[in-house]
Structures are given as C-alpha cells and as structure tokens.
Amino acid sequence: ELKEVNLSPKTEAEVIEKLMKDDHNLENLQTLEFLMHSIDNSLLFISSGGLEKILLPNLINQTDVEVRVTLLRMLGAILQNNLEAKKYASEKTNLVNDLMPLLVKYSNFEELSACLYACGSLMRHNQQVSTDVIKRILTILLEIIGKDSVLLNLKIKSLLLIDDLISDREIDENFMKNSKICENLENFFAHHRNAFIGDTDAIEKC
C-alpha cells in the first residue's frame, strides 16, 4: 500500500526566507519583488532584515541597471500602502537620501519610472518624512516635468506626486513662491496642451 506523500508547495514565507539566503541574482530578486506586493510578506522581509541586508546595499552599490530597476520596484511594492513599512524605512534607514540621486541621475526612463514609484510609495501619507525633505523632492520633480527629453507619462507621474505631496503637507508660501511651482505647472500644461487635447485619457494611462 502506497503511503500518502505531502506534495504541497512551500509557503510564501518559506520561499522568502530561502530567497533571502540564496544568491541575490536578477531572477531571485524578481521573484522577491513579486512576493512583496503582499503586506504580510513585506513585513516579514523587513523584520528579517531584508532592507538593510539585501535591498539597500544592492541598490546603492548596483551597477547593473536592470537589477537596480528590479530593486526599486521591490522597494515600491514593500512601501506602497504599508504604513508600518514606511515608518520603519523612515526611522531606521537613510532611504530618502539614497533615492534622491537616482531621481537626478537615472540611466533610462525605465529606471526613472521605478524610482518615481519607490519615492511615491515612501513619501505619500508619511509624516515621518520631514517637510525639508519634501521640499527637496518637489524641487527635483519640478525639474523632471520641465525637461523636454522626459517622456510625457513620466512627467505626469511626477506631476501627480507633486500634487499628493503638496496636499499631504502645509508647504510654506515662501517655498511655493521661490520654487515657482504654479508657474512651472502652468508652463507644463501650456507646453503639452495639444497632447492632452488629443488624448483625454493621458493621465489615466499613467
């Protein structure tokens, strides 16, 4: 008589723990990124030291753009709509300062998109991030929407993040005036007026 064999797949927690111990190659990182869209999985990754031991060191020192994009997407997935993860990342890591250079010196538009995703996931509805840091990010985002070389959908992502950050915080009038936010936004819509008229779903596509 044959004995019953348990062929049930490993739990996601077991897969995460295994991947954290394995080589951190692109395939394994992509699998981790997929799993991080669950809040429970994200909190397990964080509590196991995943941010400090795996994600951030690889992101900061990474020369492979494809790996860097995957890490940024993983970071965005971990932080999105996850207040506990946002709080931990803000208090225990130097994440904001690590992300800002990538917003300025991205290698391609795929990396810029992933970086906007990670920044937005960290900074939206996050009172742990100081207003001074918010202002620095707003300045970078304004530069992005003013660049002719940047794709329109990425400018719109930047625009939506600007709107959310201003709505989240009381930004002082001096900064609003000195950074010329209203003027920059007016110029953006004037410059891309024909694109919006020709495609009323432009924002939704982003």
Tab-separated table of C-alpha atoms in Angstrom:
chain	number	residue	atom	x	y	z
A	1	GLU	CA	0.000	0.000	0.000
A	2	LEU	CA	1.428	3.359	-1.052
A	3	LYS	CA	1.967	5.939	1.635
A	4	GLU	CA	0.442	9.348	1.093
A	5	VAL	CA	3.099	11.877	0.108
A	6	ASN	CA	2.747	15.546	1.005
A	7	LEU	CA	3.411	17.442	-2.216
A	8	SER	CA	2.045	20.791	-1.048
A	9	PRO	CA	4.143	23.742	-2.237
A	10	LYS	CA	6.235	25.759	0.154
A	11	THR	CA	4.534	28.663	1.846
A	12	GLU	CA	5.390	32.146	0.638
A	13	ALA	CA	7.171	32.805	3.924
A	14	GLU	CA	9.430	29.804	3.320
A	15	VAL	CA	10.136	30.949	-0.225
A	16	ILE	CA	11.069	34.421	1.002
A	17	GLU	CA	13.382	33.046	3.673
A	18	LYS	CA	15.075	30.805	1.114
A	19	LEU	CA	15.494	33.597	-1.438
A	20	MET	CA	16.999	35.852	1.199
A	21	LYS	CA	19.698	33.229	1.822
A	22	ASP	CA	20.310	32.413	-1.862
A	23	ASP	CA	22.312	34.401	-4.386
A	24	HIS	CA	20.726	37.771	-4.982
A	25	ASN	CA	20.696	37.417	-8.757
A	26	LEU	CA	18.159	39.054	-11.043
A	27	GLU	CA	15.809	36.059	-11.172
A	28	ASN	CA	15.663	35.702	-7.379
A	29	LEU	CA	15.202	39.439	-6.908
A	30	GLN	CA	12.353	39.474	-9.429
A	31	THR	CA	10.653	36.669	-7.500
A	32	LEU	CA	11.066	38.610	-4.264
A	33	GLU	CA	9.657	41.717	-5.932
A	34	PHE	CA	6.572	39.757	-6.973
A	35	LEU	CA	6.074	38.469	-3.413
A	36	MET	CA	6.465	41.933	-1.868
A	37	HIS	CA	3.057	43.039	-3.176
A	38	SER	CA	1.599	41.339	-0.097
A	39	ILE	CA	1.803	43.483	3.051
A	40	ASP	CA	2.380	40.405	5.222
A	41	ASN	CA	5.272	39.314	3.005
A	42	SER	CA	6.720	42.825	3.040
A	43	LEU	CA	6.654	42.971	6.842
A	44	LEU	CA	8.295	39.547	7.036
A	45	PHE	CA	11.044	40.731	4.694
A	46	ILE	CA	11.604	43.845	6.799
A	47	SER	CA	11.557	42.005	10.142
A	48	SER	CA	14.130	39.565	8.750
A	49	GLY	CA	16.487	42.435	7.968
A	50	GLY	CA	15.808	42.416	4.250
A	51	LEU	CA	16.024	46.172	3.785
A	52	GLU	CA	19.391	46.573	5.498
A	53	LYS	CA	20.978	43.262	4.456
A	54	ILE	CA	19.739	42.831	0.895
A	55	LEU	CA	17.764	45.596	-0.741
A	56	LEU	CA	19.543	48.815	0.212
A	57	PRO	CA	23.168	47.597	-0.087
A	58	ASN	CA	22.406	46.120	-3.506
A	59	LEU	CA	20.582	49.251	-4.621
A	60	ILE	CA	23.250	51.712	-3.507
A	61	ASN	CA	26.199	49.783	-4.960
A	62	GLN	CA	24.451	48.364	-8.026
A	63	THR	CA	25.953	48.922	-11.483
A	64	ASP	CA	23.501	46.700	-13.392
A	65	VAL	CA	20.577	48.910	-14.417
A	66	GLU	CA	18.131	46.004	-14.799
A	67	VAL	CA	18.885	44.804	-11.264
A	68	ARG	CA	18.598	48.351	-9.951
A	69	VAL	CA	15.177	48.754	-11.597
A	70	THR	CA	14.005	45.486	-10.014
A	71	LEU	CA	15.206	46.638	-6.587
A	72	LEU	CA	13.393	49.957	-6.957
A	73	ARG	CA	10.190	48.158	-7.926
A	74	MET	CA	10.607	45.842	-4.954
A	75	LEU	CA	11.064	48.842	-2.691
A	76	GLY	CA	7.938	50.463	-4.100
A	77	ALA	CA	5.936	47.289	-3.559
A	78	ILE	CA	7.137	46.997	0.045
A	79	LEU	CA	6.236	50.577	0.947
A	80	GLN	CA	3.047	51.174	-1.016
A	81	ASN	CA	0.027	51.498	1.299
A	82	ASN	CA	2.089	49.984	4.113
A	83	LEU	CA	2.292	52.481	6.967
A	84	GLU	CA	4.348	50.201	9.187
A	85	ALA	CA	6.921	49.685	6.440
A	86	LYS	CA	7.047	53.434	5.701
A	87	LYS	CA	7.640	54.184	9.382
A	88	TYR	CA	10.417	51.607	9.661
A	89	ALA	CA	12.154	52.752	6.463
A	90	SER	CA	11.965	56.395	7.519
A	91	GLU	CA	13.251	55.847	11.061
A	92	LYS	CA	15.773	53.031	10.593
A	93	THR	CA	17.326	53.727	7.177
A	94	ASN	CA	18.694	56.589	5.092
A	95	LEU	CA	16.359	55.672	2.267
A	96	VAL	CA	15.210	59.149	1.243
A	97	ASN	CA	18.771	60.341	0.722
A	98	ASP	CA	19.599	57.143	-1.159
A	99	LEU	CA	16.720	57.661	-3.582
A	100	MET	CA	17.226	61.336	-4.412
A	101	PRO	CA	20.401	60.869	-6.502
A	102	LEU	CA	18.619	58.210	-8.580
A	103	LEU	CA	15.855	60.691	-9.402
A	104	VAL	CA	18.503	63.038	-10.774
A	105	LYS	CA	20.948	60.635	-12.435
A	106	TYR	CA	18.743	57.852	-13.821
A	107	SER	CA	20.197	55.702	-16.613
A	108	ASN	CA	16.993	55.341	-18.624
A	109	PHE	CA	13.273	56.053	-18.416
A	110	GLU	CA	12.532	52.598	-17.004
A	111	GLU	CA	14.748	53.416	-14.037
A	112	LEU	CA	13.170	56.852	-13.630
A	113	SER	CA	9.693	55.268	-13.614
A	114	ALA	CA	10.745	52.721	-10.983
A	115	CYS	CA	12.353	55.449	-8.884
A	116	LEU	CA	9.206	57.589	-9.024
A	117	TYR	CA	7.244	54.530	-7.885
A	118	ALA	CA	9.589	53.924	-4.946
A	119	CYS	CA	9.662	57.607	-3.933
A	120	GLY	CA	5.909	57.927	-4.163
A	121	SER	CA	5.373	54.772	-2.133
A	122	LEU	CA	7.690	56.057	0.589
A	123	MET	CA	6.581	59.676	0.768
A	124	ARG	CA	2.816	59.635	0.251
A	125	HIS	CA	0.938	59.897	3.583
A	126	ASN	CA	4.185	59.565	5.523
A	127	GLN	CA	4.525	62.064	8.354
A	128	GLN	CA	7.928	60.596	9.241
A	129	VAL	CA	9.470	62.398	6.259
A	130	SER	CA	10.429	65.963	7.145
A	131	THR	CA	8.985	68.946	5.301
A	132	ASP	CA	12.521	69.959	4.277
A	133	VAL	CA	12.973	66.624	2.534
A	134	ILE	CA	9.573	67.020	0.861
A	135	LYS	CA	10.724	70.383	-0.494
A	136	ARG	CA	13.915	68.865	-1.898
A	137	ILE	CA	11.930	66.149	-3.638
A	138	LEU	CA	9.465	68.717	-5.006
A	139	THR	CA	12.372	70.688	-6.479
A	140	ILE	CA	13.665	67.584	-8.270
A	141	LEU	CA	10.187	66.692	-9.551
A	142	LEU	CA	9.725	70.196	-10.950
A	143	GLU	CA	12.997	69.786	-12.840
A	144	ILE	CA	11.747	66.489	-14.288
A	145	ILE	CA	8.496	67.933	-15.643
A	146	GLY	CA	10.456	70.806	-17.190
A	147	LYS	CA	12.761	68.556	-19.242
A	148	ASP	CA	11.875	68.192	-22.921
A	149	SER	CA	13.709	64.849	-23.037
A	150	VAL	CA	11.480	63.136	-20.427
A	151	LEU	CA	8.507	61.109	-21.667
A	152	LEU	CA	5.090	62.669	-21.054
A	153	ASN	CA	3.776	59.749	-18.993
A	154	LEU	CA	6.718	60.118	-16.587
A	155	LYS	CA	6.122	63.855	-16.342
A	156	ILE	CA	2.511	63.108	-15.409
A	157	LYS	CA	3.644	60.613	-12.746
A	158	SER	CA	5.882	63.371	-11.363
A	159	LEU	CA	3.021	65.859	-11.524
A	160	LEU	CA	0.681	63.554	-9.607
A	161	LEU	CA	3.339	63.031	-6.928
A	162	ILE	CA	3.838	66.806	-6.653
A	163	ASP	CA	0.100	67.241	-6.140
A	164	ASP	CA	-0.058	64.490	-3.498
A	165	LEU	CA	2.929	65.829	-1.551
A	166	ILE	CA	1.570	69.374	-1.512
A	167	SER	CA	-1.838	68.057	-0.418
A	168	ASP	CA	-0.241	65.970	2.355
A	169	ARG	CA	1.692	68.879	3.885
A	170	GLU	CA	1.342	72.568	4.549
A	171	ILE	CA	4.109	73.903	2.324
A	172	ASP	CA	5.029	77.482	3.248
A	173	GLU	CA	4.248	80.289	0.840
A	174	ASN	CA	7.896	81.340	0.532
A	175	PHE	CA	8.859	77.963	-0.901
A	176	MET	CA	5.855	77.932	-3.227
A	177	LYS	CA	6.842	81.374	-4.487
A	178	ASN	CA	10.600	80.816	-4.731
A	179	SER	CA	10.264	77.446	-6.462
A	180	LYS	CA	7.710	78.923	-8.877
A	181	ILE	CA	5.554	75.830	-8.569
A	182	CYS	CA	2.436	77.450	-10.036
A	183	GLU	CA	4.420	78.975	-12.884
A	184	ASN	CA	6.129	75.659	-13.640
A	185	LEU	CA	2.822	73.803	-13.690
A	186	GLU	CA	1.243	76.411	-15.951
A	187	ASN	CA	4.194	76.092	-18.340
A	188	PHE	CA	3.861	72.311	-18.294
A	189	PHE	CA	0.195	72.340	-19.263
A	190	ALA	CA	0.747	75.047	-21.870
A	191	HIS	CA	3.641	73.108	-23.421
A	192	HIS	CA	1.710	69.827	-23.546
A	193	ARG	CA	-1.709	71.299	-24.306
A	194	ASN	CA	-2.022	69.546	-27.667
A	195	ALA	CA	-1.134	66.169	-26.142
A	196	PHE	CA	-3.909	66.464	-23.570
A	197	ILE	CA	-6.433	67.642	-26.123
A	198	GLY	CA	-5.548	64.729	-28.376
A	199	ASP	CA	-5.629	62.157	-25.604
A	200	THR	CA	-8.095	62.822	-22.806
A	201	ASP	CA	-7.025	59.599	-21.081
A	202	ALA	CA	-3.358	60.620	-20.806
A	203	ILE	CA	-3.346	60.816	-17.025
A	204	GLU	CA	-5.309	57.583	-16.543
A	205	LYS	CA	-2.743	55.723	-18.668
A	206	CYS	CA	-0.086	56.581	-16.120
